[in-house]
Tab-separated table of C-alpha atoms in Angstrom:
chain	number	residue	atom	x	y	z
A	212	UNK	CA	-1.897	63.762	-75.810
A	213	UNK	CA	0.036	60.787	-75.767
A	214	UNK	CA	0.106	58.832	-79.001
A	215	UNK	CA	1.341	55.840	-77.635
A	216	UNK	CA	-0.534	54.770	-74.317
A	217	UNK	CA	1.060	51.558	-72.425
A	218	UNK	CA	-0.503	49.571	-69.578
A	219	UNK	CA	-0.221	48.813	-67.176
A	220	UNK	CA	2.145	51.520	-66.112
A	221	UNK	CA	3.833	48.708	-63.437
A	222	UNK	CA	3.356	45.375	-62.405
A	223	UNK	CA	4.429	42.665	-59.854
A	224	UNK	CA	4.385	39.230	-60.247
A	225	UNK	CA	5.189	36.246	-58.629
A	226	UNK	CA	7.714	34.239	-60.313
A	227	UNK	CA	5.946	31.908	-62.697
A	228	UNK	CA	3.198	33.766	-63.380
A	229	UNK	CA	1.969	35.280	-66.831
A	230	UNK	CA	1.971	38.813	-67.855
A	231	UNK	CA	0.057	41.047	-70.613
A	232	UNK	CA	1.539	44.418	-71.480
A	233	UNK	CA	-0.763	46.530	-73.556
A	234	UNK	CA	-0.123	49.226	-75.913
A	235	UNK	CA	-2.515	51.487	-77.835
A	236	UNK	CA	-1.924	54.221	-80.511
A	237	UNK	CA	-4.009	57.204	-81.359
A	238	UNK	CA	-3.208	57.484	-84.510
A	239	UNK	CA	-2.791	55.294	-87.821
A	240	UNK	CA	0.567	53.267	-88.028
A	241	UNK	CA	3.139	51.357	-90.160
A	242	UNK	CA	4.721	49.266	-87.515
A	243	UNK	CA	5.659	48.763	-84.185
A	244	UNK	CA	8.642	47.250	-82.009
A	245	UNK	CA	9.067	46.094	-78.375
A	246	UNK	CA	12.074	46.783	-76.252
A	247	UNK	CA	13.207	45.739	-72.952
A	248	UNK	CA	14.999	48.383	-71.130
A	249	UNK	CA	17.512	46.848	-68.609
A	250	UNK	CA	17.918	48.767	-65.469
A	251	UNK	CA	21.157	50.235	-66.302
A	252	UNK	CA	19.485	51.603	-69.498
A	253	UNK	CA	20.258	49.777	-72.342
A	254	UNK	CA	17.861	48.442	-74.918
A	255	UNK	CA	17.322	45.059	-75.983
A	256	UNK	CA	14.887	44.791	-79.104
A	257	UNK	CA	12.166	42.006	-78.424
A	258	UNK	CA	10.032	41.855	-81.629
A	259	UNK	CA	9.671	44.241	-84.919
A	260	UNK	CA	6.003	43.440	-85.340
A	261	UNK	CA	4.111	45.217	-88.141
A	262	UNK	CA	1.125	43.178	-87.894
A	263	UNK	CA	0.217	39.602	-86.632
A	264	UNK	CA	1.611	37.275	-83.896
A	265	UNK	CA	4.971	36.634	-83.227
A	266	UNK	CA	6.763	34.369	-80.547
A	267	UNK	CA	10.398	33.711	-79.145
A	268	UNK	CA	10.693	31.539	-76.260
A	269	UNK	CA	8.197	32.747	-73.531
A	270	UNK	CA	7.471	36.035	-75.374
A	271	UNK	CA	4.525	36.194	-77.840
A	272	UNK	CA	3.473	39.544	-79.296
A	273	UNK	CA	0.385	40.215	-81.164
A	274	UNK	CA	-0.282	43.703	-83.409
A	275	UNK	CA	-3.702	44.395	-84.670
A	276	UNK	CA	-2.781	47.559	-87.065
A	277	UNK	CA	-6.705	48.355	-87.767
A	278	UNK	CA	-7.191	48.379	-84.133
A	279	UNK	CA	-4.514	50.223	-83.499
A	280	UNK	CA	-3.172	47.946	-80.683
A	281	UNK	CA	-0.310	45.647	-79.653
A	282	UNK	CA	0.144	43.241	-76.986
A	283	UNK	CA	3.333	41.322	-75.290
A	284	UNK	CA	2.860	38.290	-73.289
A	285	UNK	CA	4.943	36.696	-71.004
A	286	UNK	CA	4.649	33.647	-69.905
A	287	UNK	CA	6.142	31.589	-67.125
A	288	UNK	CA	7.888	34.949	-65.824
A	289	UNK	CA	11.424	34.622	-64.261
A	290	UNK	CA	12.633	37.153	-61.661
A	291	UNK	CA	15.716	38.132	-64.785
A	292	UNK	CA	12.183	39.455	-66.765
A	293	UNK	CA	12.284	42.584	-64.323
A	294	UNK	CA	12.662	45.751	-65.886
A	295	UNK	CA	10.972	48.351	-68.327
A	296	UNK	CA	9.098	47.261	-71.351
A	297	UNK	CA	8.553	49.890	-74.210
A	298	UNK	CA	6.783	49.899	-77.359
A	299	UNK	CA	6.977	51.890	-80.025
A	300	UNK	CA	5.172	52.708	-83.307
A	301	UNK	CA	6.327	53.886	-86.444
A	302	UNK	CA	4.106	56.511	-88.164
A	303	UNK	CA	4.038	55.686	-92.014
A	304	UNK	CA	3.393	58.480	-94.925
A	305	UNK	CA	6.070	61.121	-94.524
A	306	UNK	CA	6.961	61.232	-91.088
A	307	UNK	CA	10.259	59.887	-91.472
A	308	UNK	CA	10.171	56.820	-89.951
A	309	UNK	CA	10.626	58.060	-86.716
A	310	UNK	CA	9.680	55.820	-83.535
A	311	UNK	CA	7.492	57.039	-81.053
A	312	UNK	CA	7.651	55.466	-77.593
A	313	UNK	CA	5.478	54.765	-74.932
A	314	UNK	CA	6.214	55.596	-71.197
A	315	UNK	CA	6.817	52.104	-70.390
A	316	UNK	CA	5.436	48.906	-68.144
A	317	UNK	CA	7.864	48.624	-65.221
A	318	UNK	CA	7.775	44.700	-64.435
A	319	UNK	CA	8.892	43.230	-61.011
A	320	UNK	CA	9.259	39.558	-60.551
A	321	UNK	CA	9.348	38.437	-57.236
A	322	UNK	CA	10.782	35.092	-56.007
B	49	UNK	CA	21.719	40.201	-85.107
B	50	UNK	CA	22.999	43.265	-86.724
B	51	UNK	CA	24.933	46.021	-84.197
B	52	UNK	CA	24.920	49.376	-83.721
B	53	UNK	CA	28.060	50.637	-81.721
B	54	UNK	CA	28.285	53.906	-79.636
B	55	UNK	CA	31.210	55.636	-78.406
B	56	UNK	CA	31.803	56.449	-75.794
B	57	UNK	CA	29.463	54.730	-73.299
B	58	UNK	CA	29.715	57.652	-71.122
B	59	UNK	CA	30.758	60.993	-71.020
B	60	UNK	CA	30.914	63.776	-68.347
B	61	UNK	CA	31.802	67.418	-69.419
B	62	UNK	CA	31.498	70.956	-68.115
B	63	UNK	CA	28.676	73.337	-68.869
B	64	UNK	CA	29.655	75.336	-72.257
B	65	UNK	CA	32.017	72.801	-73.613
B	66	UNK	CA	31.566	71.068	-76.871
B	67	UNK	CA	30.782	67.207	-76.909
B	68	UNK	CA	30.603	64.761	-80.119
B	69	UNK	CA	28.859	61.389	-79.663
B	70	UNK	CA	29.772	58.759	-82.239
B	71	UNK	CA	27.646	56.019	-83.660
B	72	UNK	CA	28.851	53.395	-85.883
B	73	UNK	CA	25.489	51.892	-87.384
B	74	UNK	CA	24.556	49.097	-89.483
B	75	UNK	CA	26.911	48.586	-92.348
B	76	UNK	CA	24.345	48.473	-95.164
B	77	UNK	CA	22.004	50.651	-93.406
B	78	UNK	CA	21.247	54.216	-95.161
B	79	UNK	CA	18.916	55.649	-92.441
B	80	UNK	CA	20.146	57.119	-88.962
B	81	UNK	CA	18.497	58.874	-85.819
B	82	UNK	CA	19.175	60.006	-82.615
B	83	UNK	CA	16.854	59.694	-79.712
B	84	UNK	CA	17.259	61.138	-76.177
B	85	UNK	CA	15.942	59.697	-72.763
B	86	UNK	CA	16.368	61.734	-69.691
B	87	UNK	CA	16.479	59.669	-66.563
B	88	UNK	CA	13.696	58.142	-65.519
B	89	UNK	CA	11.555	59.897	-68.647
B	90	UNK	CA	10.219	58.667	-72.048
B	91	UNK	CA	12.409	58.001	-75.201
B	92	UNK	CA	12.147	60.846	-77.338
B	93	UNK	CA	13.063	61.342	-81.177
B	94	UNK	CA	15.443	64.001	-81.687
B	95	UNK	CA	16.900	63.898	-85.612
B	96	UNK	CA	16.885	61.508	-88.516
B	97	UNK	CA	19.304	61.585	-91.289
B	98	UNK	CA	19.313	60.077	-94.817
B	99	UNK	CA	21.507	60.854	-97.830
B	100	UNK	CA	23.583	63.344	-96.083
B	101	UNK	CA	20.474	65.484	-94.947
B	102	UNK	CA	18.610	65.889	-92.059
B	103	UNK	CA	15.195	64.755	-92.795
B	104	UNK	CA	13.250	65.512	-89.687
B	105	UNK	CA	14.059	66.786	-86.319
B	106	UNK	CA	12.193	67.555	-83.286
B	107	UNK	CA	11.821	70.511	-81.064
B	108	UNK	CA	14.284	69.019	-78.781
B	109	UNK	CA	16.686	69.242	-81.465
B	110	UNK	CA	18.090	72.964	-80.484
B	111	UNK	CA	20.137	75.041	-82.696
B	112	UNK	CA	23.355	73.737	-80.412
B	113	UNK	CA	22.800	70.362	-81.846
B	114	UNK	CA	24.029	68.975	-85.369
B	115	UNK	CA	24.406	65.798	-86.997
B	116	UNK	CA	26.749	64.548	-89.746
B	117	UNK	CA	28.411	61.268	-91.285
B	118	UNK	CA	31.140	62.635	-93.253
B	119	UNK	CA	32.474	59.906	-95.603
B	120	UNK	CA	30.568	56.938	-94.881
B	121	UNK	CA	32.234	57.143	-91.041
B	122	UNK	CA	30.585	57.636	-87.731
B	123	UNK	CA	27.295	59.157	-87.467
B	124	UNK	CA	27.932	61.623	-85.217
B	125	UNK	CA	25.718	64.245	-82.922
B	126	UNK	CA	27.536	67.483	-81.805
B	127	UNK	CA	26.465	69.517	-79.059
B	128	UNK	CA	27.882	73.004	-78.852
B	129	UNK	CA	27.684	74.485	-76.407
B	130	UNK	CA	26.356	72.235	-74.044
B	131	UNK	CA	23.507	72.824	-71.448
B	132	UNK	CA	22.632	71.267	-68.018
B	133	UNK	CA	19.551	70.107	-69.714
B	134	UNK	CA	21.157	67.983	-72.265
B	135	UNK	CA	22.158	65.322	-69.664
B	136	UNK	CA	20.650	62.385	-70.905
B	137	UNK	CA	21.474	58.855	-72.280
B	138	UNK	CA	21.264	59.482	-76.358
B	139	UNK	CA	20.480	56.429	-78.665
B	140	UNK	CA	21.604	56.089	-81.820
B	141	UNK	CA	19.486	53.904	-84.264
B	142	UNK	CA	19.700	52.623	-88.020
B	143	UNK	CA	17.244	51.771	-90.341
B	144	UNK	CA	18.381	49.798	-93.701
B	145	UNK	CA	16.284	52.224	-95.974
B	146	UNK	CA	13.381	54.800	-96.301
B	147	UNK	CA	9.946	53.479	-96.604
B	148	UNK	CA	8.503	50.053	-96.576
B	149	UNK	CA	8.984	48.199	-93.527
B	150	UNK	CA	11.956	47.965	-91.795
B	151	UNK	CA	13.320	47.411	-88.095
B	152	UNK	CA	15.469	50.157	-86.372
B	153	UNK	CA	18.346	48.781	-85.036
B	154	UNK	CA	19.455	50.519	-81.361
B	155	UNK	CA	22.794	51.008	-79.985
B	156	UNK	CA	23.475	50.748	-76.278
B	157	UNK	CA	23.245	54.335	-75.398
B	158	UNK	CA	26.007	57.207	-74.388
B	159	UNK	CA	25.208	58.492	-70.942
B	160	UNK	CA	26.044	62.472	-70.946
B	161	UNK	CA	26.516	63.863	-67.884
B	162	UNK	CA	26.974	67.864	-68.138
B	163	UNK	CA	27.967	69.726	-64.943
């Protein structure tokens, strides 16, 4: 089964609304990263967040390793926030530090 | 922040031909990866490479695939021969070192189309 579960799969917001994206992991993890994938496919790294809370502008990431979950909060959404948000976990302990990606949340922000 | 470069950005080739995808990782990084994303699907790990050796590969890393980084130049993914199912975007990533806590930095991807 999927080791990384992202929810929701898709989300439609009105501009200005907030969003909460979730990532749950079925196995223990070493760290995790959040990415924004542009419509043309390139990746933008949002957060490298092994644990705790990190903020960058309107984005906040919270990772709780013990509970195997991470969230990405987007406040005051803008049309340019539209795209796909990916979370990825890195497993420790001899797994080669590869990232295991979720299936993504497709966000659409309407005017 | 640190940049990973990939060359070319797009490549179109005929099935059966050889293709080499090039990655210029972050300069002081030692640990390199290739990931594959078929259009509309999940990003998946292909292979990682450290100290001149493949450390781990997934089932997607077929016998036709090979990686190398000769003399600290580009980290390359070679596919020979290519197949239709190899059409995808290939992302290179690098990490500072093995172990510990370190971020993986991704390149912009190479879109490979096999006709």
